[in-house]
Amino acid sequence: MQGKTRYLWVALVGIWLTQSALGIEISGQVVDHQGHSVEGAEIVVFEVDEMDREDYSKIMTSPVLSDAEGHFEITQPVHTRHYSYIVARKPGLALAWDCVNSYGVTKGRAYFLLVLEKPGVLAGRVVDSTGKPVAEAHVQAIPKTSLLSRLDQNPIYGPETWMSTQTDEQGVFTFKQFGLDVSTDFWIKALHAQSTYIFTPNYMSASGFEVDQPDIRLVLPQEQELQGFVLNPEDNTPVPNVELVLSYGGDIRTADYTFRSRRITSDDQGQFLCPGLPAGKIRIKLSDAEQVKGIWALKRMEVDFNPMNSSESIQVTLERCGTLEFTVHEKRTRRPLSDFYLRGWGEDYFFLQKPDSSGSARVHLPAGKYRYNFWHKEPYSSWEPGTQVSVEAGQSVSIPIEMNLMPRLTGQVRLPNGQNATNVLVRAQSYGDQVYTDQQGRFQIDCDNQGTELIVLDRKRKLMAYDQVEDPNDPVNLQLQPALKITGSIRDPQGNSISAARISMSITSFESRGAGEVLTDSNGHFEWLACPIEEEDFQVRLSVNVSGYVPLSSRRMTVRKIADQVYKLEPVTLNPANLSISGVIVDANDNPAPRVIMFLHGDDGTDQPDKTTATDEQGRFQFTRIGEGPLRIQLNFDSSPGGLGWLHCQAGDHGIKAIQGQTNVHEPFQSLSDTPLPDLSSLSPDLAQALQSDHPALLCFVDIELRTARHCLSQLAQQLDPLREQGFQVLIIQMSPVDLTTYQEWIENNNINIPIYPIEGDLVQKKYDWGVKSLPWLILTDKSHKVISEGSSLKEVLERM
């Protein structure tokens, strides 16, 4: 499989590699995008059940506030077996979040660095099927971020109250709590509607509506009532009090919307009514609670719901279930085990089950053939690759499972003076587990049989130790020593410091041996701790990630010793992610290809933010906040309609046209500099008539709905008199359809005393024809209307005058 099929794997890993019931103690620090501590930020932890994301997302902790230094501590241990996230908010800043537990890493304690970025604006309009605005609709945003690669753009389902709003009388909703590297899905429920509708540009979870993009229009469908009967297969009699789950059953790859699952229960006569469903395919299954009863089963069932025939009744015919009975023991001691998950799948059925305290699990299923496997992280590591078993109705199959105990390494940690080192972190490097020492400096940690690297960290005292364990049955003794300190700074191309950049490193000759992630301070400086080594100079692999800049990924660099255990890294320069690309994807017949999922990466070894987007109904796409250089973009998958395709282009390219299922190479972007100004009538006849001969001109291409464009117009208004004194004519071109009267008050308040000329037609092609790489975009001409300067910065363009 190609590209981002790893998302499916990540979802399964999130199920299999769940965390044990041990409580996690959580602490950390909250800073803003300038690297300053944030006081009074609210922090909570919530969990998401990976098997029931729509209906199970609950807050795990009471909100706590960060102190004057931005530090926080959640005193109540977090007990969670599902994916859990820590989220921070502060009015005026964007939400920040990170994953508390995933991939099976057991943490006795976890420390998080949460950066509250600059917020952007995400706005849209909700209308009904006739185009009428829907007021007072509940709108919940489901954000995901492309900034932290370890989050894999996973959707964040809570806290709901932090991510919800209502539409106004015009059906408009606005969010101002998300950063510019965030995209979202929307869950929308109208005031008198029965169903909650899910809107997303593409069924892949990484896709979403980007912050600071043009106005979003979401259309709610009509609703009708679905009715039916639940029947006994043996005598075709009604079955009362059976709980069903109704969900969207259509092709999610082409859907305009889906809806959240609905639960209904048959009455005493076996009848059920479900009001407020949209037309289309509906999938029906038994609820989890119904399956636990162990009486009935229901194979995958889909019905075509046509509101024109809403009087017709749906017949749901059950069948007698079969049962799989698992008993799980530790192989050597025969002790029953419960802290793991069983996963099984058949032709049209899936189950996930956890044994009880006696090590037993009972799964009720429709008749058929199934495969099952299991995975347990702590302290067992048995794995079955998919054993097959047959299930027959009314019968039970017993399956004994034996799991092998993993080695558990024990040890003692002492301070440099020989005293016990209490409450210090011990991490099994090759395995990923981490624990903390007790009051006597002792620890025990699970490891594998192939050898384990231990890293011990006392962050407060800046002490570390390292050991490579060959035999996990032998206890280890470690003594902390002053940590090696690597210092450095992060800058932009102009030499300005970059704050709140995430720094991670590994010492290339000695695996990682490091203390994890750190942030640059408000001056762009950082200090990273590593285990002591003897070398004078050595190489590291450096990764840097910060909003608004192209990330560095494992750049090999040399550090040099400047004092005892103190090393210095040369200043690191990050390139800004201030460019965009846009275009259209078509099929083999030259028709627009909607909902094509696209994954952007750097090409020829260049770094770029990992970005995901999808084409709209007209096949159009846009990637923003990328850096200069070549790009390689994956279009869909092998299994997608139209097949897998690729697009090779350059950051800043616009007017791109690519055919899905093919490898496409876009010609590099052509600049207008030193060329005559194109004919303005291609933009607007009024604009062409307004252009004055024998006068230099400043053309400002904007989309007034974008915050960055409004900021540029405000700056331009302040420079208007000096420009006119020099004979310049200023023309403003609005590059997207918008009702300018809605911004009239803002225009007057900001003294924008310049006509704004809207354009129509193929906007993507016109942007390309006019060399518009991003909005705002400025073009400066001389008296003969020859282009002498172009760019996105008003300051830079005016300096070139």
PDB file of C-alpha atoms in Angstrom, residues 346-483:
ATOM      1  CA  GLY A 346     -15.105 -11.872   9.952  1.00  0.00           C
ATOM      2  CA  GLU A 347     -16.591 -11.213   6.537  1.00  0.00           C
ATOM      3  CA  ASP A 348     -18.966  -8.555   7.834  1.00  0.00           C
ATOM      4  CA  TYR A 349     -18.420  -8.407  11.592  1.00  0.00           C
ATOM      5  CA  PHE A 350     -15.778  -7.014  13.917  1.00  0.00           C
ATOM      6  CA  PHE A 351     -15.302  -7.384  17.670  1.00  0.00           C
ATOM      7  CA  LEU A 352     -13.010  -6.071  20.374  1.00  0.00           C
ATOM      8  CA  GLN A 353     -13.192  -7.642  23.807  1.00  0.00           C
ATOM      9  CA  LYS A 354     -11.349  -7.360  27.124  1.00  0.00           C
ATOM     10  CA  PRO A 355     -11.248 -10.319  29.555  1.00  0.00           C
ATOM     11  CA  ASP A 356     -12.616  -9.930  33.066  1.00  0.00           C
ATOM     12  CA  SER A 357     -10.598 -10.331  36.274  1.00  0.00           C
ATOM     13  CA  SER A 358     -10.770 -14.116  35.983  1.00  0.00           C
ATOM     14  CA  GLY A 359      -9.156 -14.000  32.551  1.00  0.00           C
ATOM     15  CA  SER A 360     -12.376 -14.925  30.756  1.00  0.00           C
ATOM     16  CA  ALA A 361     -13.948 -13.214  27.765  1.00  0.00           C
ATOM     17  CA  ARG A 362     -17.206 -14.214  26.140  1.00  0.00           C
ATOM     18  CA  VAL A 363     -17.962 -12.924  22.633  1.00  0.00           C
ATOM     19  CA  HIS A 364     -21.372 -13.437  20.982  1.00  0.00           C
ATOM     20  CA  LEU A 365     -21.300 -13.455  17.182  1.00  0.00           C
ATOM     21  CA  PRO A 366     -23.320 -14.275  14.083  1.00  0.00           C
ATOM     22  CA  ALA A 367     -22.509 -17.689  12.609  1.00  0.00           C
ATOM     23  CA  GLY A 368     -19.471 -17.624  10.356  1.00  0.00           C
ATOM     24  CA  LYS A 369     -15.697 -17.824  10.178  1.00  0.00           C
ATOM     25  CA  TYR A 370     -13.543 -15.387  12.153  1.00  0.00           C
ATOM     26  CA  ARG A 371      -9.934 -14.628  12.753  1.00  0.00           C
ATOM     27  CA  TYR A 372      -8.680 -13.298  16.069  1.00  0.00           C
ATOM     28  CA  ASN A 373      -5.454 -12.055  17.543  1.00  0.00           C
ATOM     29  CA  PHE A 374      -4.349 -10.381  20.739  1.00  0.00           C
ATOM     30  CA  TRP A 375      -1.614  -8.170  22.047  1.00  0.00           C
ATOM     31  CA  HIS A 376      -0.622  -7.305  25.563  1.00  0.00           C
ATOM     32  CA  LYS A 377       2.064  -4.809  26.396  1.00  0.00           C
ATOM     33  CA  GLU A 378       2.746  -5.034  30.092  1.00  0.00           C
ATOM     34  CA  PRO A 379       4.242  -7.342  31.092  1.00  0.00           C
ATOM     35  CA  TYR A 380       3.298  -9.872  28.351  1.00  0.00           C
ATOM     36  CA  SER A 381       4.127  -9.754  24.696  1.00  0.00           C
ATOM     37  CA  SER A 382       2.427 -12.719  23.060  1.00  0.00           C
ATOM     38  CA  TRP A 383       0.988 -12.178  19.621  1.00  0.00           C
ATOM     39  CA  GLU A 384      -1.204 -14.344  17.403  1.00  0.00           C
ATOM     40  CA  PRO A 385      -1.123 -13.453  13.677  1.00  0.00           C
ATOM     41  CA  GLY A 386      -4.814 -14.191  13.071  1.00  0.00           C
ATOM     42  CA  THR A 387      -5.966 -17.665  14.133  1.00  0.00           C
ATOM     43  CA  GLN A 388      -9.171 -18.773  12.367  1.00  0.00           C
ATOM     44  CA  VAL A 389     -12.180 -20.257  14.140  1.00  0.00           C
ATOM     45  CA  SER A 390     -15.719 -21.232  13.016  1.00  0.00           C
ATOM     46  CA  VAL A 391     -18.782 -20.106  14.951  1.00  0.00           C
ATOM     47  CA  GLU A 392     -22.155 -21.850  14.672  1.00  0.00           C
ATOM     48  CA  ALA A 393     -25.500 -20.523  15.881  1.00  0.00           C
ATOM     49  CA  GLY A 394     -26.465 -21.728  19.339  1.00  0.00           C
ATOM     50  CA  GLN A 395     -23.051 -23.272  20.009  1.00  0.00           C
ATOM     51  CA  SER A 396     -20.034 -22.227  22.021  1.00  0.00           C
ATOM     52  CA  VAL A 397     -16.355 -22.635  21.188  1.00  0.00           C
ATOM     53  CA  SER A 398     -13.765 -22.600  24.002  1.00  0.00           C
ATOM     54  CA  ILE A 399     -10.362 -21.095  23.199  1.00  0.00           C
ATOM     55  CA  PRO A 400      -7.547 -21.294  25.793  1.00  0.00           C
ATOM     56  CA  ILE A 401      -4.799 -18.704  25.458  1.00  0.00           C
ATOM     57  CA  GLU A 402      -1.389 -18.783  27.120  1.00  0.00           C
ATOM     58  CA  MET A 403       0.819 -15.700  27.277  1.00  0.00           C
ATOM     59  CA  ASN A 404       4.513 -15.538  28.104  1.00  0.00           C
ATOM     60  CA  LEU A 405       5.867 -13.279  30.811  1.00  0.00           C
ATOM     61  CA  MET A 406       8.320 -10.670  29.592  1.00  0.00           C
ATOM     62  CA  PRO A 407      11.513 -10.086  31.566  1.00  0.00           C
ATOM     63  CA  ARG A 408      11.175  -7.482  34.293  1.00  0.00           C
ATOM     64  CA  LEU A 409      14.434  -5.666  34.980  1.00  0.00           C
ATOM     65  CA  THR A 410      15.131  -4.377  38.489  1.00  0.00           C
ATOM     66  CA  GLY A 411      17.730  -1.866  39.589  1.00  0.00           C
ATOM     67  CA  GLN A 412      18.936   0.882  41.889  1.00  0.00           C
ATOM     68  CA  VAL A 413      19.813   4.513  41.059  1.00  0.00           C
ATOM     69  CA  ARG A 414      22.068   6.694  43.206  1.00  0.00           C
ATOM     70  CA  LEU A 415      23.112  10.330  43.153  1.00  0.00           C
ATOM     71  CA  PRO A 416      26.766  11.312  42.571  1.00  0.00           C
ATOM     72  CA  ASN A 417      27.258  11.416  46.384  1.00  0.00           C
ATOM     73  CA  GLY A 418      25.977   7.865  46.760  1.00  0.00           C
ATOM     74  CA  GLN A 419      22.579   8.708  48.198  1.00  0.00           C
ATOM     75  CA  ASN A 420      19.443   7.099  46.813  1.00  0.00           C
ATOM     76  CA  ALA A 421      18.024   8.935  43.792  1.00  0.00           C
ATOM     77  CA  THR A 422      14.300   9.159  44.410  1.00  0.00           C
ATOM     78  CA  ASN A 423      11.646  10.086  41.917  1.00  0.00           C
ATOM     79  CA  VAL A 424      13.892  10.077  38.826  1.00  0.00           C
ATOM     80  CA  LEU A 425      12.885   8.876  35.376  1.00  0.00           C
ATOM     81  CA  VAL A 426      14.089   5.499  34.073  1.00  0.00           C
ATOM     82  CA  ARG A 427      13.374   4.785  30.412  1.00  0.00           C
ATOM     83  CA  ALA A 428      13.901   1.557  28.480  1.00  0.00           C
ATOM     84  CA  GLN A 429      15.183   3.047  25.251  1.00  0.00           C
ATOM     85  CA  SER A 430      14.616   0.168  22.877  1.00  0.00           C
ATOM     86  CA  TYR A 431      11.229  -0.633  24.359  1.00  0.00           C
ATOM     87  CA  GLY A 432       9.671   2.723  25.139  1.00  0.00           C
ATOM     88  CA  ASP A 433       8.504   1.969  28.696  1.00  0.00           C
ATOM     89  CA  GLN A 434       9.282   4.432  31.471  1.00  0.00           C
ATOM     90  CA  VAL A 435       8.993   4.374  35.266  1.00  0.00           C
ATOM     91  CA  TYR A 436      10.151   6.444  38.247  1.00  0.00           C
ATOM     92  CA  THR A 437      12.335   5.336  41.154  1.00  0.00           C
ATOM     93  CA  ASP A 438      10.832   4.926  44.627  1.00  0.00           C
ATOM     94  CA  GLN A 439      12.035   6.448  47.917  1.00  0.00           C
ATOM     95  CA  GLN A 440      14.966   3.998  48.036  1.00  0.00           C
ATOM     96  CA  GLY A 441      15.972   4.747  44.446  1.00  0.00           C
ATOM     97  CA  ARG A 442      14.728   1.346  43.268  1.00  0.00           C
ATOM     98  CA  PHE A 443      12.842   0.590  40.079  1.00  0.00           C
ATOM     99  CA  GLN A 444      11.505  -2.291  38.019  1.00  0.00           C
ATOM    100  CA  ILE A 445      10.794  -1.992  34.343  1.00  0.00           C
ATOM    101  CA  ASP A 446       9.647  -4.369  31.607  1.00  0.00           C
ATOM    102  CA  CYS A 447      12.119  -5.040  28.834  1.00  0.00           C
ATOM    103  CA  ASP A 448      12.679  -7.396  25.946  1.00  0.00           C
ATOM    104  CA  ASN A 449      14.994 -10.365  25.645  1.00  0.00           C
ATOM    105  CA  GLN A 450      17.231  -8.799  22.997  1.00  0.00           C
ATOM    106  CA  GLY A 451      18.849  -6.323  25.370  1.00  0.00           C
ATOM    107  CA  THR A 452      17.707  -2.969  26.669  1.00  0.00           C
ATOM    108  CA  GLU A 453      19.264   0.492  26.837  1.00  0.00           C
ATOM    109  CA  LEU A 454      18.437   2.320  30.046  1.00  0.00           C
ATOM    110  CA  ILE A 455      18.447   6.111  30.281  1.00  0.00           C
ATOM    111  CA  VAL A 456      18.005   7.710  33.696  1.00  0.00           C
ATOM    112  CA  LEU A 457      17.168  11.407  34.031  1.00  0.00           C
ATOM    113  CA  ASP A 458      16.975  13.784  36.975  1.00  0.00           C
ATOM    114  CA  ARG A 459      15.749  16.840  35.077  1.00  0.00           C
ATOM    115  CA  LYS A 460      15.748  19.168  38.079  1.00  0.00           C
ATOM    116  CA  ARG A 461      19.397  18.507  39.010  1.00  0.00           C
ATOM    117  CA  LYS A 462      20.464  18.008  35.355  1.00  0.00           C
ATOM    118  CA  LEU A 463      21.869  14.570  36.089  1.00  0.00           C
ATOM    119  CA  MET A 464      21.791  11.518  33.822  1.00  0.00           C
ATOM    120  CA  ALA A 465      23.021   7.940  33.575  1.00  0.00           C
ATOM    121  CA  TYR A 466      23.133   5.299  30.850  1.00  0.00           C
ATOM    122  CA  ASP A 467      23.543   1.527  30.761  1.00  0.00           C
ATOM    123  CA  GLN A 468      23.131  -1.193  28.175  1.00  0.00           C
ATOM    124  CA  VAL A 469      21.649  -4.320  29.720  1.00  0.00           C
ATOM    125  CA  GLU A 470      22.534  -7.636  28.143  1.00  0.00           C
ATOM    126  CA  ASP A 471      20.837  -9.959  30.659  1.00  0.00           C
ATOM    127  CA  PRO A 472      17.528  -8.604  31.999  1.00  0.00           C
ATOM    128  CA  ASN A 473      17.609 -11.123  34.861  1.00  0.00           C
ATOM    129  CA  ASP A 474      20.635  -9.378  36.419  1.00  0.00           C
ATOM    130  CA  PRO A 475      19.806  -6.351  38.630  1.00  0.00           C
ATOM    131  CA  VAL A 476      21.547  -3.121  37.603  1.00  0.00           C
ATOM    132  CA  ASN A 477      23.098  -0.328  39.640  1.00  0.00           C
ATOM    133  CA  LEU A 478      23.387   3.120  38.112  1.00  0.00           C
ATOM    134  CA  GLN A 479      24.989   6.290  39.425  1.00  0.00           C
ATOM    135  CA  LEU A 480      23.896   9.666  38.106  1.00  0.00           C
ATOM    136  CA  GLN A 481      26.467  12.083  36.748  1.00  0.00           C
ATOM    137  CA  PRO A 482      26.257  15.689  35.527  1.00  0.00           C
ATOM    138  CA  ALA A 483      24.491  15.606  32.174  1.00  0.00           C
TER     139      ALA A 483
END
